[in-house]
Coordinates of C-alpha atoms and ligand atoms in Angstrom, one line a residue:
M1 CA -144.3 19.9 -26.3
N2 CA -144.5 23.4 -24.5
P3 CA -147.3 25.4 -25.1
G4 CA -147.4 27.4 -22.1
R5 CA -145.8 30.7 -22.0
T6 CA -142.2 29.3 -20.1
P7 CA -139.6 30.2 -22.7
Q8 CA -138.0 26.7 -23.4
H9 CA -133.6 28.2 -23.2
C10 CA -131.5 27.1 -25.5
D11 CA -127.7 28.5 -27.1
V12 CA -128.1 28.2 -30.6
L13 CA -131.5 28.1 -32.0
V14 CA -132.0 27.1 -35.5
I15 CA -134.8 27.4 -38.1
G16 CA -134.6 25.1 -40.9
A17 CA -133.8 21.5 -40.4
G18 CA -132.7 21.2 -44.5
A19 CA -128.8 21.2 -44.8
A20 CA -127.3 23.8 -43.6
G21 CA -129.6 24.5 -40.4
L22 CA -128.0 20.4 -39.7
M23 CA -125.0 21.7 -41.0
C24 CA -125.0 24.6 -39.3
A25 CA -126.1 22.6 -35.5
L26 CA -124.3 19.7 -35.2
T27 CA -121.0 22.1 -36.1
A28 CA -122.2 23.9 -32.5
G29 CA -123.5 21.0 -30.1
R30 CA -119.8 19.6 -30.9
R31 CA -118.5 22.5 -29.3
G32 CA -120.9 22.2 -26.8
R33 CA -123.3 24.9 -27.4
V34 CA -126.9 24.0 -26.2
V35 CA -128.3 23.9 -30.1
Q36 CA -132.5 23.3 -30.8
V37 CA -133.4 23.1 -34.4
I38 CA -136.8 23.1 -35.4
D39 CA -138.8 22.8 -38.6
H40 CA -142.6 23.2 -40.5
A41 CA -141.9 20.2 -41.9
N42 CA -142.9 16.9 -40.8
K43 CA -139.7 15.4 -40.9
P44 CA -135.9 16.6 -41.3
G45 CA -133.8 17.4 -44.9
K46 CA -136.9 16.8 -47.8
K47 CA -134.5 18.9 -50.2
I48 CA -131.8 16.1 -49.4
L49 CA -134.0 13.2 -50.3
M50 CA -135.5 14.0 -53.2
S51 CA -132.7 16.1 -54.6
G52 CA -130.1 13.5 -57.2
G53 CA -132.7 11.5 -58.5
G54 CA -132.9 9.3 -54.7
R55 CA -128.7 10.3 -54.4
C56 CA -128.3 13.0 -53.8
N57 CA -124.7 14.8 -55.3
F58 CA -123.1 16.2 -51.7
T59 CA -120.7 18.0 -52.9
N60 CA -117.9 18.4 -56.9
T61 CA -114.9 17.7 -55.4
G62 CA -114.7 20.9 -58.2
T63 CA -116.0 23.7 -55.8
S64 CA -114.6 26.7 -56.0
A65 CA -116.0 29.7 -56.1
A66 CA -116.6 30.5 -59.8
N67 CA -119.3 27.6 -59.3
F68 CA -121.6 30.3 -57.8
I69 CA -124.6 33.6 -58.3
S70 CA -124.1 36.2 -56.4
A71 CA -124.1 40.3 -56.0
N72 CA -120.8 39.3 -54.0
P73 CA -119.3 37.0 -55.5
H74 CA -116.2 37.0 -53.3
F75 CA -118.3 36.3 -50.4
C76 CA -118.2 32.5 -50.2
K77 CA -115.0 32.1 -49.9
S78 CA -114.1 32.3 -46.9
A79 CA -116.8 29.2 -45.8
L80 CA -116.0 27.5 -48.8
A81 CA -112.6 27.4 -48.2
R82 CA -113.2 26.5 -44.3
Y83 CA -114.9 23.3 -44.9
T84 CA -114.3 21.9 -48.1
P85 CA -115.6 18.7 -49.9
A86 CA -112.9 16.9 -48.3
D87 CA -114.3 17.5 -45.3
F88 CA -117.3 15.7 -46.6
I89 CA -116.3 12.9 -47.9
E90 CA -114.7 12.3 -44.5
M91 CA -118.0 12.2 -42.9
V92 CA -119.4 10.9 -45.6
E93 CA -116.9 8.0 -45.6
R94 CA -116.8 8.4 -41.5
H95 CA -120.7 6.7 -41.6
R96 CA -119.8 4.3 -44.0
I97 CA -122.2 5.5 -46.6
A98 CA -121.1 4.3 -49.8
W99 CA -120.5 7.0 -53.0
H100 CA -118.5 7.9 -56.8
E101 CA -118.6 10.2 -58.8
K102 CA -120.8 10.8 -61.3
E103 CA -119.0 13.2 -64.1
L104 CA -117.1 16.4 -63.8
G105 CA -116.6 16.0 -60.2
Q106 CA -119.9 14.9 -59.3
L107 CA -120.2 12.7 -55.5
F108 CA -123.2 10.1 -55.3
C109 CA -123.9 8.0 -52.7
D110 CA -124.6 4.5 -54.3
I111 CA -127.1 3.6 -52.6
S112 CA -129.8 6.5 -51.5
S113 CA -130.0 9.7 -50.5
K114 CA -131.4 8.5 -47.3
L115 CA -128.1 7.3 -46.0
I116 CA -127.2 11.7 -46.1
V117 CA -130.3 11.9 -43.9
R118 CA -129.1 9.8 -41.1
M119 CA -125.2 10.7 -41.0
L120 CA -126.9 13.8 -40.9
L121 CA -129.3 13.0 -38.0
D122 CA -126.7 10.3 -36.5
E123 CA -124.3 13.5 -36.0
C124 CA -127.3 15.7 -33.8
Q125 CA -127.5 13.0 -31.7
Q126 CA -124.0 12.7 -31.1
A127 CA -124.0 16.2 -30.3
A128 CA -126.6 16.0 -28.0
V129 CA -128.8 18.7 -31.7
R130 CA -133.0 18.7 -30.2
I131 CA -135.2 18.6 -33.5
R132 CA -138.2 19.7 -33.4
T133 CA -140.6 19.3 -36.8
D134 CA -143.8 19.9 -37.6
C135 CA -142.8 23.6 -35.6
A136 CA -143.7 26.2 -37.3
V137 CA -142.6 29.8 -35.9
E138 CA -145.3 32.8 -35.5
G139 CA -143.2 35.4 -34.2
I140 CA -139.9 37.3 -34.0
E141 CA -138.6 38.8 -30.9
R142 CA -135.2 40.9 -30.2
G143 CA -133.9 41.4 -26.2
A144 CA -131.1 42.6 -24.3
D145 CA -130.7 38.8 -23.7
G146 CA -130.8 37.4 -27.1
F147 CA -134.5 36.1 -29.1
R148 CA -137.8 34.6 -28.2
V149 CA -139.1 32.9 -30.6
R150 CA -143.1 32.2 -30.6
T151 CA -143.8 28.7 -32.7
G152 CA -146.6 26.5 -32.5
H153 CA -144.1 23.9 -30.0
G154 CA -144.2 27.4 -27.3
L155 CA -141.5 29.9 -27.0
F156 CA -137.6 29.5 -27.4
H157 CA -134.9 30.9 -26.2
C158 CA -131.7 31.6 -27.5
A159 CA -128.8 33.7 -27.8
S160 CA -128.3 33.5 -31.4
L161 CA -130.6 32.2 -33.6
V162 CA -129.5 30.4 -37.3
I163 CA -132.1 31.1 -40.5
A164 CA -131.6 28.7 -42.5
S165 CA -135.0 27.9 -44.0
G166 CA -133.3 27.5 -47.8
G167 CA -135.0 29.5 -50.9
L168 CA -138.4 29.6 -52.4
S169 CA -137.9 26.5 -55.1
I170 CA -140.0 23.4 -54.3
P171 CA -143.0 24.9 -52.2
S172 CA -144.6 20.6 -51.9
M173 CA -141.9 20.1 -49.7
G174 CA -142.0 23.0 -47.1
A175 CA -139.8 26.3 -48.7
S176 CA -141.6 29.4 -47.8
G177 CA -139.9 33.0 -48.9
F178 CA -139.5 33.4 -44.3
G179 CA -136.1 34.0 -43.8
Y180 CA -136.4 36.5 -45.9
E181 CA -139.2 37.8 -44.0
V182 CA -137.3 37.5 -41.1
A183 CA -133.7 39.5 -42.5
R184 CA -136.2 42.4 -43.8
Q185 CA -137.9 41.9 -40.1
F186 CA -134.1 43.4 -38.8
G187 CA -133.5 45.8 -41.4
H188 CA -131.3 43.7 -44.0
A189 CA -131.8 43.9 -47.9
V190 CA -133.1 41.0 -49.8
L191 CA -132.3 41.2 -53.2
P192 CA -135.1 40.0 -56.0
T193 CA -134.8 35.9 -56.0
R194 CA -136.2 34.3 -59.0
A195 CA -136.0 30.4 -60.2
G196 CA -133.0 29.1 -60.9
L197 CA -132.1 25.4 -62.6
V198 CA -134.9 25.3 -63.6
P199 CA -137.1 23.9 -67.3
L200 CA -137.0 26.6 -69.9
T201 CA -140.7 26.8 -71.6
L202 CA -141.2 27.8 -75.3
S203 CA -144.0 29.3 -77.3
G204 CA -145.2 30.4 -80.2
R205 CA -143.4 28.9 -83.7
H206 CA -140.9 27.1 -81.1
Q207 CA -143.0 25.7 -78.7
E208 CA -145.4 24.3 -81.8
R209 CA -142.9 22.2 -83.7
L210 CA -140.2 21.1 -81.0
A211 CA -143.5 20.0 -78.2
D212 CA -143.9 16.4 -80.1
L213 CA -140.4 15.8 -80.3
S214 CA -140.6 15.6 -75.9
G215 CA -138.1 12.9 -74.4
V216 CA -135.4 13.7 -77.5
A217 CA -132.2 13.5 -75.9
L218 CA -128.9 15.9 -77.6
P219 CA -125.4 17.8 -77.3
V220 CA -125.9 21.0 -76.5
E221 CA -123.3 24.1 -75.6
A222 CA -125.7 26.8 -75.0
R223 CA -125.0 30.0 -74.3
C224 CA -126.4 33.1 -72.5
N225 CA -124.5 36.1 -71.5
G226 CA -121.7 35.1 -71.3
Q227 CA -122.0 32.0 -70.1
A228 CA -121.7 29.1 -71.8
F229 CA -121.8 25.5 -70.6
R230 CA -121.5 22.0 -72.8
N231 CA -124.2 19.2 -71.8
F232 CA -126.7 17.2 -72.8
M233 CA -130.4 19.4 -73.4
L234 CA -133.4 17.1 -72.7
L235 CA -137.0 18.0 -75.0
T236 CA -140.2 18.7 -73.1
H237 CA -143.8 18.5 -73.7
R238 CA -143.0 22.3 -72.7
G239 CA -139.9 23.8 -73.7
V240 CA -136.5 22.4 -72.3
S241 CA -134.6 21.3 -70.0
G242 CA -131.4 18.6 -68.7
P243 CA -128.6 19.8 -67.7
A244 CA -127.0 22.0 -70.2
I245 CA -130.4 23.9 -70.4
L246 CA -130.9 24.1 -66.3
Q247 CA -127.0 25.9 -65.6
I248 CA -127.6 28.1 -68.2
S249 CA -131.3 29.2 -66.2
S250 CA -129.5 30.3 -64.2
Y251 CA -128.2 33.2 -66.2
W252 CA -131.1 33.8 -68.2
Q253 CA -134.1 36.1 -68.1
P254 CA -137.1 37.0 -70.6
G255 CA -136.3 38.6 -73.3
D256 CA -132.3 37.4 -73.5
D257 CA -130.6 35.9 -75.7
L258 CA -129.6 31.9 -75.4
R259 CA -128.6 30.5 -78.2
L260 CA -127.2 26.5 -79.0
D261 CA -124.6 24.9 -80.4
L262 CA -126.2 22.1 -82.2
L263 CA -123.0 20.3 -82.9
P264 CA -120.7 20.5 -79.6
G265 CA -117.1 20.0 -80.7
H266 CA -117.7 20.1 -84.2
D267 CA -117.0 22.2 -86.8
P268 CA -120.4 22.2 -88.2
L269 CA -119.1 24.3 -91.6
Q270 CA -115.9 21.9 -92.1
W271 CA -117.5 19.2 -91.1
L272 CA -121.1 20.2 -94.4
R273 CA -118.2 20.8 -96.6
D274 CA -116.7 17.3 -95.8
M275 CA -120.4 15.4 -96.1
K276 CA -121.3 17.4 -99.8
R277 CA -118.0 16.2 -100.8
E278 CA -117.4 12.1 -99.0
R279 CA -122.2 12.1 -99.4
G280 CA -123.5 14.5 -101.4
T281 CA -126.5 12.3 -102.8
S282 CA -127.3 12.5 -99.5
E283 CA -130.3 14.2 -98.0
L284 CA -129.1 16.7 -94.7
R285 CA -131.1 15.4 -93.2
T286 CA -130.0 11.1 -92.9
V287 CA -125.6 13.2 -93.1
L288 CA -127.9 15.3 -89.7
A289 CA -129.0 11.5 -88.1
E290 CA -125.1 10.5 -88.4
V291 CA -125.1 13.0 -85.1
M292 CA -128.0 13.9 -83.3
P293 CA -131.1 12.5 -82.5
K294 CA -133.3 11.1 -86.4
R295 CA -136.3 12.9 -84.9
M296 CA -134.7 16.7 -84.6
A297 CA -132.6 16.5 -87.2
Q298 CA -135.5 15.8 -89.7
R299 CA -137.4 18.8 -87.6
L300 CA -134.3 21.2 -87.8
C301 CA -134.4 19.7 -91.6
E302 CA -138.8 20.3 -92.4
H303 CA -138.0 24.2 -90.5
W304 CA -134.8 25.8 -90.7
L305 CA -132.2 23.9 -92.4
P306 CA -132.5 23.4 -96.5
D307 CA -134.1 19.3 -96.9
R308 CA -132.7 18.4 -100.6
P309 CA -129.0 16.3 -100.9
V310 CA -125.6 17.8 -99.6
R311 CA -124.3 18.4 -103.3
Q312 CA -127.5 20.8 -104.1
L313 CA -126.3 23.7 -101.1
D314 CA -124.0 26.4 -102.7
E315 CA -120.7 27.1 -100.0
P316 CA -123.7 30.2 -98.8
Q317 CA -126.2 27.3 -98.2
L318 CA -123.2 25.7 -96.5
K319 CA -122.3 28.5 -94.5
Q320 CA -125.9 29.1 -93.6
A321 CA -126.2 26.0 -91.7
A322 CA -123.0 26.0 -90.0
A323 CA -124.2 29.1 -89.1
L324 CA -127.7 27.4 -87.7
L325 CA -126.1 24.2 -85.9
A326 CA -123.3 26.2 -84.3
D327 CA -125.6 28.9 -83.1
F328 CA -129.6 28.3 -82.8
P329 CA -131.0 31.3 -81.6
L330 CA -133.7 29.3 -79.1
V331 CA -137.0 32.2 -78.0
A332 CA -137.4 30.5 -74.5
S333 CA -140.5 32.6 -73.1
G334 CA -140.2 31.9 -69.2
T335 CA -139.0 29.0 -66.8
E336 CA -141.3 26.5 -64.8
G337 CA -140.5 28.6 -61.8
Y338 CA -140.7 27.6 -58.5
R339 CA -142.3 24.6 -58.6
T340 CA -140.0 22.4 -60.3
A341 CA -136.7 24.5 -59.5
E342 CA -134.0 23.1 -57.8
V343 CA -132.8 26.6 -56.8
T344 CA -133.2 30.5 -55.3
L345 CA -131.7 32.9 -57.4
G346 CA -131.0 36.2 -55.0
G347 CA -131.9 36.1 -51.7
V348 CA -131.0 38.1 -48.4
D349 CA -127.7 40.7 -48.6
T350 CA -124.2 38.8 -48.6
R351 CA -123.0 42.8 -48.1
Q352 CA -124.9 42.8 -44.3
V353 CA -123.4 39.4 -43.5
S354 CA -120.5 38.6 -42.1
S355 CA -118.3 35.9 -44.4
S356 CA -116.3 34.0 -42.2
T357 CA -118.2 33.8 -39.6
L358 CA -121.9 34.4 -41.4
E359 CA -123.0 37.1 -38.5
S360 CA -125.4 39.6 -39.4
R361 CA -123.6 43.3 -39.9
Q362 CA -126.6 44.5 -38.4
V363 CA -127.6 42.1 -35.4
P364 CA -125.5 40.1 -33.0
G365 CA -126.6 37.0 -33.1
L366 CA -128.6 36.9 -36.0
Y367 CA -127.1 34.4 -38.8
F368 CA -128.4 33.3 -41.9
V369 CA -126.7 29.9 -43.7
G370 CA -127.7 27.6 -47.2
E371 CA -129.7 29.1 -49.8
V372 CA -131.3 31.8 -48.2
L373 CA -128.6 33.7 -49.1
D374 CA -127.9 35.5 -51.8
V375 CA -125.7 32.8 -53.4
T376 CA -126.3 30.1 -55.9
G377 CA -124.7 27.4 -56.8
W378 CA -124.5 25.3 -60.4
L379 CA -125.6 22.0 -60.9
G380 CA -123.6 19.8 -60.1
G381 CA -123.2 19.7 -55.5
Y382 CA -121.9 23.0 -55.4
N383 CA -125.4 23.5 -53.5
F384 CA -124.5 21.4 -50.7
Q385 CA -120.8 22.5 -50.9
W386 CA -122.1 25.7 -50.4
A387 CA -124.8 24.4 -47.4
W388 CA -123.0 22.9 -45.5
A389 CA -119.8 25.0 -45.7
S390 CA -121.1 28.2 -45.0
G391 CA -123.9 25.7 -41.8
H392 CA -120.1 25.0 -40.0
A393 CA -119.1 28.6 -40.0
A394 CA -121.7 29.8 -38.8
G395 CA -121.4 26.7 -35.9
Q396 CA -118.0 27.2 -35.1
A397 CA -119.1 30.6 -34.2
A398 CA -123.0 31.1 -33.3
Ligands
FDA401 P1 -133.7 23.2 -47.3 O1 -134.2 23.6 -48.3 O2 -132.5 21.6 -48.2 O3 -133.4 23.6 -46.2 C1 -134.9 24.6 -45.3 C2 -135.5 24.4 -44.4 O4 -136.1 24.9 -43.5 C3 -136.4 22.6 -44.4 O5 -136.5 22.5 -44.7 C4 -137.7 23.4 -44.2 O6 -139.2 23.0 -44.8 C5 -137.3 25.1 -44.1 N1 -138.4 25.5 -43.7 C6 -138.5 26.2 -44.3 N2 -139.5 27.8 -44.7 C7 -140.1 27.6 -42.8 C8 -140.7 28.0 -41.8 N3 -140.8 29.0 -41.5 N4 -140.6 27.6 -40.2 C9 -139.8 25.9 -40.2 N5 -138.7 26.1 -40.9 C10 -139.1 26.1 -42.2 N6 -128.1 21.1 -54.6 C11 -126.2 19.8 -55.0 O7 -126.0 20.4 -54.7 N7 -126.9 18.1 -55.4 C12 -128.2 17.4 -55.6 O8 -127.6 16.4 -56.4 C13 -129.6 18.9 -55.6 N8 -130.4 18.1 -55.8 C14 -131.8 18.7 -55.9 C15 -133.5 17.8 -56.4 C16 -133.9 19.0 -56.0 C17 -135.2 18.6 -56.6 C18 -133.8 20.4 -55.5 C19 -135.9 20.5 -55.8 C20 -132.9 20.9 -54.8 C21 -132.1 20.1 -55.3 N9 -130.2 20.9 -54.8 C22 -129.2 20.2 -55.3 C23 -130.4 22.3 -54.0 C24 -130.3 21.9 -52.5 O9 -131.5 20.6 -52.3 C25 -130.3 23.4 -52.0 O10 -129.4 23.6 -52.7 C26 -130.5 22.8 -50.7 O11 -130.5 22.0 -49.8 C27 -129.9 24.4 -49.8 O12 -129.7 24.4 -48.6 P2 -130.4 24.6 -47.1 O13 -130.8 24.0 -45.6 O14 -130.1 26.1 -46.9 O15 -131.8 24.5 -47.0

């Protein structure tokens, strides 16, 4: 602790001991740079700890630029190419952390995400990186010889300053708009932010008709603004969640048309015709309950589909029912917001940042890494891969 005015010197000061900040710190430390990390939270890597249901979906083997949303879609390519999922897997294996692939290239720890934080802290220690938690930043000034950062733990002086303070999601875990304020202070544009990978809320009739199905899950294809994700949807008390909805939420904004294919992988018209021929006396709700949860089938037939034996449906009615099953309009009223969102869309405009070093194009020595930037991944380990890759790129340059 150094509450006085004598600055504590380091080559690289990283603000934010999350995924990107720790990776940047250990990379710069390995190069022999004197690195200090500070964080206002009481311990490092809090989001890593809570990620992936406690098992951290730490990367995705299929990561490419196509899995990210940004106003500048090419920006992430350089860093992603220079630090790949295989590079992170190599570190995980070196630390003897057991892992498994769940689905679609998503890699999880077998035991606990604590092991990922432990690994990063061990690597930082080996690289002589110093870490201070409970350390709030009070102000940043730039002089001819670098940056002066005033904190509750005294004054720090550094040649390179790395902003790794993340986005706005889960404020209870230490998330803050700090990085955006620093960006603006140094003349950077910040693109509008909104919650991503977030449950959607319903209101009005949809809410009334579906709220008591909370807990029911079914496979769907969720479609919005030219994007489609096939996975599970979960009905909740307030609306809809589950991987298909979280994914599409990053492409949805209030007022946008959101559609669900409730029988993904089926041709619903052909299927209904087959049912009429083979099971004509059965109620539509009964045959539907064989391809989706019974309560959902019942609810659809109470409010949206004809509640009759299938043989009583003529061809136009079959077509109408098939169209609804394949293209169900879901009227979302909003999102659950940053309280539950996994990520923040938007952020520091990447057009003023070097894609190879992550250094500001306007302020030499200032770097932005991780989620604070306008680079947001899909659900499935992509966001951590971006944090590792961008942290690594800056750590090699800072
Ligand atoms: P991150 O948020 O990790 O770290 C920022 C750090 O900066 C924090 O330690 C914070 O305390 C600190 N900070 C903020 N303001 C500060 C200030 N003013 N002063 C000092 N320090 C400050 N992704 C994925 O790929 N796989 C997964 O399994 C999951 N799971 C998941 C679950 C949940 C519940 C959430 C909320 C998110 C995920 N994610 C995820 C997303 C992933 O956690 C996220 O994209 C990365 O943690 C971003 O890494 P950063 O280092 O950029 O920010």
